[in-house]
CSV table of C-alpha atoms and ligand atoms in Angstrom, one decimal:
chain,number,residue,atom,x,y,z
A,149,UNK,CA,-18.9,34.3,20.6
A,150,UNK,CA,-17.2,35.8,23.6
A,151,UNK,CA,-13.6,35.2,24.8
A,152,UNK,CA,-12.4,36.2,28.2
A,153,UNK,CA,-9.3,38.4,28.7
A,154,UNK,CA,-7.7,35.3,30.4
A,155,UNK,CA,-8.1,33.1,27.3
A,156,UNK,CA,-6.9,35.6,24.8
A,157,UNK,CA,-5.5,39.1,25.3
A,158,UNK,CA,-4.9,39.9,21.5
A,159,UNK,CA,-1.2,39.4,21.7
A,160,UNK,CA,-1.1,36.3,19.5
A,161,UNK,CA,1.4,36.2,16.5
A,162,UNK,CA,0.2,38.3,13.6
A,163,UNK,CA,0.0,36.3,10.2
A,164,UNK,CA,-0.4,37.8,6.8
A,165,UNK,CA,-2.7,35.8,4.7
A,166,UNK,CA,-4.0,36.4,1.1
A,167,UNK,CA,-7.3,34.4,1.4
A,168,UNK,CA,-8.6,33.1,4.7
A,169,UNK,CA,-11.5,30.5,4.8
A,170,UNK,CA,-13.1,30.1,8.3
A,171,UNK,CA,-14.8,26.6,8.7
A,172,UNK,CA,-13.2,23.5,7.2
A,173,UNK,CA,-16.5,21.7,6.4
A,174,UNK,CA,-17.7,20.7,2.9
A,175,UNK,CA,-18.4,24.3,2.0
A,176,UNK,CA,-15.1,25.8,3.4
A,177,UNK,CA,-12.9,23.1,1.8
A,178,UNK,CA,-14.7,23.6,-1.6
A,179,UNK,CA,-14.3,27.5,-1.3
A,180,UNK,CA,-10.5,26.9,-0.4
A,181,UNK,CA,-10.3,24.8,-3.7
A,182,UNK,CA,-12.0,27.4,-5.8
A,183,UNK,CA,-10.0,30.4,-4.3
A,184,UNK,CA,-6.7,28.4,-5.0
A,185,UNK,CA,-7.9,27.8,-8.6
A,186,UNK,CA,-8.2,31.5,-8.9
A,187,UNK,CA,-4.5,31.8,-7.9
A,188,UNK,CA,-4.9,32.8,-4.3
A,189,UNK,CA,-2.7,31.6,-1.4
A,190,UNK,CA,-5.3,30.1,0.9
A,191,UNK,CA,-5.4,29.2,4.6
A,192,UNK,CA,-8.3,27.4,6.1
A,193,UNK,CA,-9.0,27.7,9.9
A,194,UNK,CA,-11.4,25.7,12.0
A,195,UNK,CA,-12.2,25.7,15.7
A,196,UNK,CA,-12.0,21.9,15.4
A,197,UNK,CA,-10.7,20.1,12.5
A,198,UNK,CA,-11.7,19.1,8.9
A,199,UNK,CA,-15.2,17.8,8.6
A,200,UNK,CA,-16.1,17.6,12.2
A,201,UNK,CA,-19.3,19.8,12.0
A,202,UNK,CA,-22.4,18.8,9.9
A,203,UNK,CA,-20.3,17.8,7.0
A,204,UNK,CA,-19.4,14.5,8.5
A,205,UNK,CA,-22.7,13.9,10.5
A,206,UNK,CA,-25.1,13.9,7.6
A,207,UNK,CA,-26.6,11.0,5.9
A,208,UNK,CA,-24.6,11.4,2.7
A,209,UNK,CA,-27.4,11.9,0.3
A,210,UNK,CA,-26.6,13.7,-3.0
A,211,UNK,CA,-30.2,14.5,-3.8
A,212,UNK,CA,-30.8,17.2,-6.6
A,213,UNK,CA,-32.8,20.2,-5.7
A,214,UNK,CA,-34.2,22.0,-2.8
A,215,UNK,CA,-35.6,20.5,0.3
A,216,UNK,CA,-39.3,21.2,-0.6
A,217,UNK,CA,-41.2,19.7,-3.5
A,218,UNK,CA,-40.6,21.4,-6.8
A,219,UNK,CA,-44.1,22.9,-7.4
A,220,UNK,CA,-44.1,24.2,-3.8
A,221,UNK,CA,-40.7,25.7,-4.3
A,222,UNK,CA,-42.1,27.3,-7.5
A,223,UNK,CA,-44.9,28.8,-5.5
A,224,UNK,CA,-42.6,30.1,-2.8
A,225,UNK,CA,-39.7,31.4,-4.7
A,226,UNK,CA,-41.0,31.7,-8.3
A,227,UNK,CA,-40.1,29.4,-11.2
A,228,UNK,CA,-36.8,31.2,-12.4
A,229,UNK,CA,-35.3,30.9,-8.9
A,230,UNK,CA,-36.3,27.2,-8.6
A,231,UNK,CA,-34.7,26.5,-12.0
A,232,UNK,CA,-31.6,28.4,-11.0
A,233,UNK,CA,-31.4,26.4,-7.7
A,234,UNK,CA,-31.9,23.1,-9.7
A,235,UNK,CA,-29.0,24.0,-12.0
A,236,UNK,CA,-26.8,25.0,-9.0
A,237,UNK,CA,-27.6,21.6,-7.5
A,238,UNK,CA,-26.6,19.9,-10.8
A,239,UNK,CA,-23.3,22.0,-10.8
A,240,UNK,CA,-22.7,21.0,-7.2
A,241,UNK,CA,-23.1,17.4,-7.9
A,242,UNK,CA,-20.8,17.5,-11.1
A,243,UNK,CA,-18.1,19.1,-8.7
A,244,UNK,CA,-18.6,16.4,-6.1
A,245,UNK,CA,-18.3,13.6,-8.8
A,246,UNK,CA,-15.0,15.3,-9.9
A,247,UNK,CA,-13.7,15.6,-6.4
A,248,UNK,CA,-14.6,12.1,-5.6
A,249,UNK,CA,-13.1,10.7,-8.8
A,250,UNK,CA,-9.8,12.4,-8.2
A,251,UNK,CA,-9.8,11.5,-4.5
A,252,UNK,CA,-11.0,7.9,-5.1
A,253,UNK,CA,-13.9,8.3,-2.8
A,254,UNK,CA,-16.7,5.9,-3.6
A,255,UNK,CA,-20.0,7.4,-4.9
A,256,UNK,CA,-22.8,5.0,-5.4
A,257,UNK,CA,-25.4,6.1,-8.0
A,258,UNK,CA,-28.3,4.3,-6.3
A,259,UNK,CA,-30.8,7.0,-7.1
A,260,UNK,CA,-33.3,8.5,-4.7
A,261,UNK,CA,-36.9,8.0,-3.9
A,262,UNK,CA,-39.0,10.8,-2.5
A,263,UNK,CA,-41.8,8.7,-0.8
A,264,UNK,CA,-45.3,9.6,0.4
A,265,UNK,CA,-46.2,8.8,4.0
A,266,UNK,CA,-50.0,9.7,3.3
A,267,UNK,CA,-52.4,10.0,0.5
A,268,UNK,CA,-52.1,13.7,0.7
A,269,UNK,CA,-48.3,13.6,0.3
A,270,UNK,CA,-48.9,11.2,-2.6
A,271,UNK,CA,-50.9,13.9,-4.4
A,272,UNK,CA,-48.3,16.5,-3.6
A,273,UNK,CA,-45.6,14.1,-5.1
A,274,UNK,CA,-47.8,13.7,-8.3
A,275,UNK,CA,-48.0,17.5,-8.7
A,276,UNK,CA,-44.2,17.8,-8.1
A,277,UNK,CA,-43.6,15.2,-10.8
A,278,UNK,CA,-45.6,17.0,-13.2
A,279,UNK,CA,-43.9,20.2,-12.6
A,280,UNK,CA,-40.5,18.6,-12.8
A,281,UNK,CA,-41.5,16.8,-16.1
A,282,UNK,CA,-42.9,20.1,-17.5
A,283,UNK,CA,-39.5,21.6,-16.9
A,284,UNK,CA,-37.8,18.8,-18.9
A,285,UNK,CA,-36.6,17.0,-15.8
A,286,UNK,CA,-37.1,13.4,-16.3
A,287,UNK,CA,-38.1,12.0,-12.9
A,288,UNK,CA,-40.3,9.0,-12.7
A,289,UNK,CA,-43.6,9.1,-10.7
A,290,UNK,CA,-44.8,5.8,-9.1
A,291,UNK,CA,-48.4,5.8,-8.0
A,292,UNK,CA,-47.7,2.8,-5.9
A,293,UNK,CA,-44.9,2.2,-3.4
A,294,UNK,CA,-41.9,0.8,-5.3
A,295,UNK,CA,-40.4,-0.4,-2.0
A,296,UNK,CA,-43.6,-2.2,-0.8
A,297,UNK,CA,-43.2,-0.9,2.7
A,298,UNK,CA,-46.5,1.0,3.1
A,299,UNK,CA,-45.7,4.2,1.2
A,300,UNK,CA,-48.3,5.7,-1.0
A,301,UNK,CA,-46.5,6.9,-4.0
A,302,UNK,CA,-42.9,8.0,-5.0
A,303,UNK,CA,-40.8,10.0,-7.4
A,304,UNK,CA,-37.5,8.4,-8.5
A,305,UNK,CA,-34.5,10.6,-9.4
A,306,UNK,CA,-32.3,7.8,-10.8
A,307,UNK,CA,-29.1,10.1,-11.1
A,308,UNK,CA,-28.9,10.8,-7.3
A,309,UNK,CA,-26.2,9.2,-5.3
A,310,UNK,CA,-25.0,8.2,-1.9
A,311,UNK,CA,-21.5,9.1,-0.6
A,312,UNK,CA,-19.3,8.7,2.6
A,313,UNK,CA,-19.3,12.4,3.4
A,314,UNK,CA,-16.3,12.4,5.8
A,315,UNK,CA,-14.0,11.0,3.3
A,316,UNK,CA,-15.4,13.2,0.6
A,317,UNK,CA,-14.6,16.5,2.5
A,318,UNK,CA,-11.1,15.3,3.3
A,319,UNK,CA,-10.6,14.5,-0.3
A,320,UNK,CA,-11.7,18.1,-1.2
A,321,UNK,CA,-9.6,19.6,1.5
A,322,UNK,CA,-6.5,17.6,0.1
A,323,UNK,CA,-7.3,18.9,-3.4
A,324,UNK,CA,-7.5,22.5,-2.4
A,325,UNK,CA,-3.8,22.5,-1.5
A,326,UNK,CA,-4.7,24.9,1.3
A,327,UNK,CA,-2.8,25.2,4.6
A,328,UNK,CA,-5.0,24.1,7.6
A,329,UNK,CA,-4.8,25.7,11.0
A,330,UNK,CA,-7.0,23.6,13.2
A,331,UNK,CA,-8.1,23.9,16.8
A,332,UNK,CA,-8.3,27.7,16.2
A,333,UNK,CA,-11.6,29.3,16.9
A,334,UNK,CA,-12.3,32.7,15.5
A,335,UNK,CA,-13.7,35.2,17.9
A,336,UNK,CA,-13.7,38.7,16.3
A,337,UNK,CA,-13.4,40.2,12.8
A,338,UNK,CA,-12.6,43.7,12.1
A,339,UNK,CA,-12.2,45.6,8.7
A,340,UNK,CA,-10.5,48.9,9.7
A,341,UNK,CA,-9.0,49.6,6.3
A,342,UNK,CA,-10.1,49.2,2.7
A,343,UNK,CA,-7.4,46.5,1.8
A,344,UNK,CA,-7.1,44.3,4.8
A,345,UNK,CA,-9.3,42.4,7.4
A,346,UNK,CA,-8.1,41.6,10.9
A,347,UNK,CA,-9.3,38.2,12.2
A,348,UNK,CA,-8.9,37.4,15.8
A,349,UNK,CA,-8.5,33.6,16.5
A,350,UNK,CA,-7.0,31.7,19.4
A,351,UNK,CA,-3.7,31.1,17.8
A,352,UNK,CA,-3.1,34.0,15.5
A,353,UNK,CA,-4.3,37.4,14.5
A,354,UNK,CA,-4.7,37.0,10.7
A,355,UNK,CA,-4.4,40.0,8.4
A,356,UNK,CA,-6.1,38.9,5.4
A,357,UNK,CA,-6.9,40.4,2.0
A,358,UNK,CA,-10.1,38.4,1.9
A,359,UNK,CA,-12.0,36.3,4.4
A,360,UNK,CA,-14.8,33.8,3.6
A,361,UNK,CA,-17.0,32.7,6.6
A,362,UNK,CA,-18.1,29.1,5.9
A,363,UNK,CA,-19.2,28.6,9.5
A,364,UNK,CA,-22.9,27.7,8.7
A,365,UNK,CA,-24.9,26.9,11.9
A,366,UNK,CA,-22.4,28.8,14.1
A,367,UNK,CA,-22.5,31.9,12.1
A,368,UNK,CA,-24.9,33.8,14.5
A,369,UNK,CA,-22.3,33.2,17.3
A,370,UNK,CA,-19.7,35.0,15.1
A,371,UNK,CA,-21.6,38.0,14.0
A,372,UNK,CA,-25.0,39.4,14.9
A,373,UNK,CA,-25.8,40.0,11.1
A,374,UNK,CA,-26.7,36.3,11.0
A,375,UNK,CA,-29.1,36.3,13.9
A,376,UNK,CA,-32.6,35.4,12.5
A,377,UNK,CA,-31.1,34.7,9.0
A,378,UNK,CA,-29.3,31.4,9.9
A,379,UNK,CA,-30.9,29.2,12.6
A,380,UNK,CA,-28.9,26.4,14.1
A,381,UNK,CA,-31.1,23.3,13.9
A,382,UNK,CA,-30.2,19.8,15.2
A,383,UNK,CA,-30.5,16.8,12.9
A,384,UNK,CA,-30.1,13.2,14.2
A,385,UNK,CA,-29.4,9.7,12.8
A,386,UNK,CA,-29.0,6.1,14.0
A,387,UNK,CA,-27.4,3.3,12.3
A,388,UNK,CA,-27.9,-0.5,12.8
A,389,UNK,CA,-25.2,-3.1,13.0
A,390,UNK,CA,-24.4,-4.7,9.5
A,391,UNK,CA,-27.3,-6.7,8.3
A,392,UNK,CA,-27.1,-10.5,8.0
A,393,UNK,CA,-28.6,-10.6,4.4
A,394,UNK,CA,-27.2,-7.5,3.0
A,395,UNK,CA,-28.7,-4.1,2.0
A,396,UNK,CA,-32.5,-3.8,2.2
A,397,UNK,CA,-33.1,-0.6,0.3
A,398,UNK,CA,-30.8,-0.1,-2.7
A,399,UNK,CA,-31.8,3.7,-2.9
A,400,UNK,CA,-31.7,6.9,-0.8
A,401,UNK,CA,-35.2,7.2,0.6
A,402,UNK,CA,-36.7,10.5,1.7
A,403,UNK,CA,-40.1,10.9,3.0
A,404,UNK,CA,-42.7,12.9,5.1
A,405,UNK,CA,-41.8,16.1,3.1
A,406,UNK,CA,-38.1,15.3,3.9
A,407,UNK,CA,-38.5,15.0,7.6
A,408,UNK,CA,-37.5,11.3,7.4
A,409,UNK,CA,-34.7,9.7,5.4
A,410,UNK,CA,-32.9,6.3,5.2
A,411,UNK,CA,-30.2,4.5,3.2
A,412,UNK,CA,-27.9,1.6,3.2
A,413,UNK,CA,-24.4,2.3,4.2
A,414,UNK,CA,-21.6,1.0,2.1
A,415,UNK,CA,-20.7,-1.7,4.8
A,416,UNK,CA,-24.3,-3.1,4.7
A,417,UNK,CA,-26.0,-1.2,7.7
A,418,UNK,CA,-29.4,0.6,7.7
A,419,UNK,CA,-29.1,4.3,8.4
A,420,UNK,CA,-32.2,6.3,9.5
A,421,UNK,CA,-32.3,10.0,10.1
A,422,UNK,CA,-34.8,12.7,10.7
A,423,UNK,CA,-37.6,12.7,13.5
A,424,UNK,CA,-37.5,16.5,13.8
A,425,UNK,CA,-41.0,17.3,12.7
A,426,UNK,CA,-42.7,16.1,15.9
A,427,UNK,CA,-40.0,17.6,17.9
A,428,UNK,CA,-39.2,21.1,16.5
A,429,UNK,CA,-39.3,23.0,19.9
A,430,UNK,CA,-36.5,20.7,21.1
A,431,UNK,CA,-34.5,20.5,17.9
A,432,UNK,CA,-34.6,24.0,16.5
A,433,UNK,CA,-32.4,27.0,17.5
A,434,UNK,CA,-29.6,25.0,19.3
A,435,UNK,CA,-25.9,24.3,18.9
A,436,UNK,CA,-26.0,21.5,21.3
A,437,UNK,CA,-25.0,18.4,19.4
A,438,UNK,CA,-26.0,15.8,21.9
A,439,UNK,CA,-28.8,13.3,20.8
A,440,UNK,CA,-32.2,13.6,22.4
A,441,UNK,CA,-34.4,10.8,23.7
A,442,UNK,CA,-37.6,11.7,21.8
A,443,UNK,CA,-36.0,12.0,18.6
A,444,UNK,CA,-34.0,8.7,18.9
A,445,UNK,CA,-37.2,6.9,20.1
A,446,UNK,CA,-39.0,8.1,17.0
A,447,UNK,CA,-36.2,7.0,14.7
A,448,UNK,CA,-36.1,3.6,16.3
A,449,UNK,CA,-39.9,3.2,16.2
A,450,UNK,CA,-39.7,4.1,12.5
A,451,UNK,CA,-37.0,1.5,12.0
A,452,UNK,CA,-39.1,-1.3,13.6
A,453,UNK,CA,-42.3,-0.2,11.9
A,454,UNK,CA,-41.2,0.3,8.3
A,455,UNK,CA,-38.3,-2.2,8.4
A,456,UNK,CA,-39.7,-5.2,10.2
A,457,UNK,CA,-37.3,-7.5,8.3
A,458,UNK,CA,-34.4,-5.7,9.8
A,459,UNK,CA,-33.5,-7.3,13.2
A,460,UNK,CA,-30.0,-5.9,13.6
A,461,UNK,CA,-29.6,-3.9,16.8
A,462,UNK,CA,-28.8,0.0,16.6
A,463,UNK,CA,-25.1,0.4,16.9
A,464,UNK,CA,-24.6,4.1,16.7
A,465,UNK,CA,-26.6,7.3,17.2
A,466,UNK,CA,-25.4,10.8,16.6
A,467,UNK,CA,-26.5,14.4,16.1
A,468,UNK,CA,-25.2,17.4,14.0
A,469,UNK,CA,-26.0,21.0,13.7
A,470,UNK,CA,-27.4,22.4,10.4
A,471,UNK,CA,-27.7,26.0,9.5
A,472,UNK,CA,-31.2,26.5,8.4
A,473,UNK,CA,-31.8,29.8,6.5
A,474,UNK,CA,-34.8,32.1,7.2
A,475,UNK,CA,-36.3,31.5,3.8
A,476,UNK,CA,-34.8,28.0,2.8
A,477,UNK,CA,-32.2,29.2,0.4
A,478,UNK,CA,-28.4,29.6,1.2
A,479,UNK,CA,-27.0,33.0,1.7
A,480,UNK,CA,-23.9,34.5,0.0
A,481,UNK,CA,-22.9,38.0,0.6
A,482,UNK,CA,-20.4,40.3,2.5
A,483,UNK,CA,-20.9,41.7,6.1
A,484,UNK,CA,-22.4,45.1,6.2
A,485,UNK,CA,-19.5,47.7,6.3
A,486,UNK,CA,-16.9,44.9,5.7
A,487,UNK,CA,-16.8,44.2,2.0
A,488,UNK,CA,-13.7,42.0,2.2
A,489,UNK,CA,-15.5,39.6,4.6
A,490,UNK,CA,-17.7,37.3,2.6
A,491,UNK,CA,-20.0,34.3,3.7
A,492,UNK,CA,-21.5,31.2,2.2
A,493,UNK,CA,-23.9,29.9,4.9
A,494,UNK,CA,-27.4,28.5,5.4
A,495,UNK,CA,-27.6,25.3,3.6
A,496,UNK,CA,-30.8,24.2,5.2
A,497,UNK,CA,-30.0,20.5,5.5
A,498,UNK,CA,-29.0,20.3,1.8
A,499,UNK,CA,-25.3,21.1,1.8
A,500,UNK,CA,-24.4,18.1,-0.5
A,501,UNK,CA,-27.1,19.4,-2.9
A,502,UNK,CA,-26.1,23.0,-2.9
A,503,UNK,CA,-22.9,23.7,-0.9
A,504,UNK,CA,-20.1,23.4,-3.4
A,505,UNK,CA,-21.8,25.4,-6.2
A,506,UNK,CA,-22.6,28.1,-3.6
A,507,UNK,CA,-19.0,28.1,-2.4
A,508,UNK,CA,-17.9,28.7,-6.0
A,509,UNK,CA,-20.3,31.6,-6.4
A,510,UNK,CA,-19.2,33.1,-3.0
A,511,UNK,CA,-15.4,33.0,-4.1
A,512,UNK,CA,-16.3,34.5,-7.3
A,513,UNK,CA,-18.4,37.3,-5.7
A,514,UNK,CA,-15.5,38.1,-3.3
A,515,UNK,CA,-12.7,38.0,-5.9
A,516,UNK,CA,-14.5,39.6,-8.9
A,517,UNK,CA,-17.7,41.3,-7.5
A,518,UNK,CA,-19.9,38.8,-9.5
A,519,UNK,CA,-23.6,38.7,-8.5
A,520,UNK,CA,-24.2,35.3,-6.7
A,521,UNK,CA,-27.7,35.2,-8.1
A,522,UNK,CA,-30.6,33.6,-6.2
A,523,UNK,CA,-28.4,32.8,-3.3
A,524,UNK,CA,-27.5,36.4,-2.7
A,525,UNK,CA,-28.0,37.8,0.8
A,526,UNK,CA,-29.2,41.0,-0.8
A,527,UNK,CA,-32.8,39.6,-0.7
A,528,UNK,CA,-32.7,40.2,3.1
A,529,UNK,CA,-32.0,43.9,2.4
B,824,FAD,C1,-28.1,14.5,10.7
B,824,FAD,C2,-27.9,15.4,9.5
B,824,FAD,C3,-28.2,14.8,8.2
B,824,FAD,C4,-27.9,15.6,7.0
B,824,FAD,N1,-28.1,14.9,5.8
B,824,FAD,C5,-27.8,15.5,4.7
B,824,FAD,C6,-27.9,14.8,3.4
B,824,FAD,O1,-28.1,13.6,3.4
B,824,FAD,N2,-27.7,15.5,2.3
B,824,FAD,C7,-27.3,16.9,2.4
B,824,FAD,O2,-27.2,17.5,1.3
B,824,FAD,N3,-27.2,17.5,3.5
B,824,FAD,C8,-27.4,16.8,4.7
B,824,FAD,N4,-27.3,17.5,5.8
B,824,FAD,C9,-26.7,18.8,5.9
B,824,FAD,C10,-25.3,19.1,5.5
B,824,FAD,O3,-24.6,18.2,6.5
B,824,FAD,C11,-24.8,20.5,5.7
B,824,FAD,O4,-25.7,21.3,4.8
B,824,FAD,C12,-23.4,20.7,5.2
B,824,FAD,O5,-22.6,19.8,5.9
B,824,FAD,C13,-23.0,22.1,5.5
B,824,FAD,O6,-21.6,22.2,5.2
B,824,FAD,P1,-20.8,23.4,6.0
B,824,FAD,O7,-19.4,23.3,5.5
B,824,FAD,O8,-21.6,24.8,5.5
B,824,FAD,O9,-21.0,23.3,7.5
B,824,FAD,P2,-20.3,22.4,8.6
B,824,FAD,O10,-19.8,21.1,8.0
B,824,FAD,O11,-21.0,22.5,9.8
B,824,FAD,O12,-18.9,23.3,8.8
B,824,FAD,C14,-18.9,24.5,9.5
B,824,FAD,C15,-17.5,24.6,10.3
B,824,FAD,O13,-17.2,25.8,10.8
B,824,FAD,C16,-16.5,25.7,11.9
B,824,FAD,N5,-16.7,26.8,12.8
B,824,FAD,C17,-17.8,27.2,13.3
B,824,FAD,N6,-17.5,28.3,14.2
B,824,FAD,C18,-16.2,28.5,14.0
B,824,FAD,C19,-15.4,29.6,14.6
B,824,FAD,N7,-15.8,30.5,15.5
B,824,FAD,N8,-14.0,29.5,14.3
B,824,FAD,C20,-13.6,28.5,13.5
B,824,FAD,N9,-14.3,27.7,13.0
B,824,FAD,C21,-15.7,27.6,13.1
B,824,FAD,C22,-17.0,24.4,12.5
B,824,FAD,O14,-16.1,23.7,13.4
B,824,FAD,C23,-17.3,23.6,11.2
B,824,FAD,O15,-16.2,22.7,10.9
B,824,FAD,C24,-27.4,16.9,7.1
B,824,FAD,C25,-27.1,17.3,8.4
B,824,FAD,C26,-27.2,16.6,9.5
B,824,FAD,C27,-26.8,17.2,10.8
């Protein structure tokens, strides 16, 4: 991120802060909550406002686990890491339920279905179900399509939920008790002395004891450390007008290895997201959050093919920028040479599954030196 000498000449007022969170999305607001619980005086700052990044542009699925099937994740990361990430996801959901309950935000326990788009994916799902069951996770495998929409098999996770993500993040922010400084882009961070970090933003120069970057997709624009570790990646959705005959799904559906997803909204519309698999060149490595025609065309074709009973028009389309991590796991750590500047980023399209538990670990790491475990960025050396 660069700022011209005309936009800011580093003469902004200086503010002393105990714990500064940068990024007021789901993860930043949760981090603010945990830091306040630990007795810190917290300020959150954002270049825009609360939950205007990916945290309010997602599909609102609270699906447990990682974004790849359980047995594949075990092959890639090893079983201990996969079990730890499953537990982190459960912790995240427990926190989200508490935040939602205290903030009167509706959470619908509709369950999720991981659905197979091909016979090959059906075999993958069967293996995933076996691996999950072997670990004592009680998912149900369906060898036929429970939705009767042409899928080949499914795994049901009955405890998964759907939320209204924008309301949820605002509820977490309110519960944090933190002060918000919005419309305030960060453009440089320096740690010149052992006790204090200097953070240059449009409105203030903060002098903070601790700084936590929760800037997800935009992190590589803030510090070169994140280049190649966090890849900004566009995700897109569309939603129909309210359906005449009510919801058609009653579940969060997730298929084609997570590249397609769909749910009913609480006001009776059908939401469809995804479409990135066939458009990776266009959708990967970008912070441009405009919708693109090929993806929207694909989403609409999917809507008409899989849901021929839905004749409502598409009423809204949007895009958001996710922070994919280089290896698919979130990253928690401190910037090289700046031990008071922590980060919790790289949620790989699964922030509602992993973000809050990861934020808790990041705050703990920064304040007590605790090891963040499998999400530790130390794995990148
Ligand atoms: C279309 C789509 C569908 C998705 N569906 C799901 C889903 O169903 N379930 C799920 O678990 N996840 C889903 N995700 C992913 C999920 O939304 C993210 O993982 C999650 O929101 C990440 O939260 P965050 O707080 O880290 O990031 P963000 O919400 O993006 O917050 C980052 C914040 O940092 C701020 N910021 C950036 N740079 C600066 C700066 N220089 N100075 C100040 N502030 C700055 C931004 O303004 C932003 O508010 C989806 C994402 C998209 C885009």
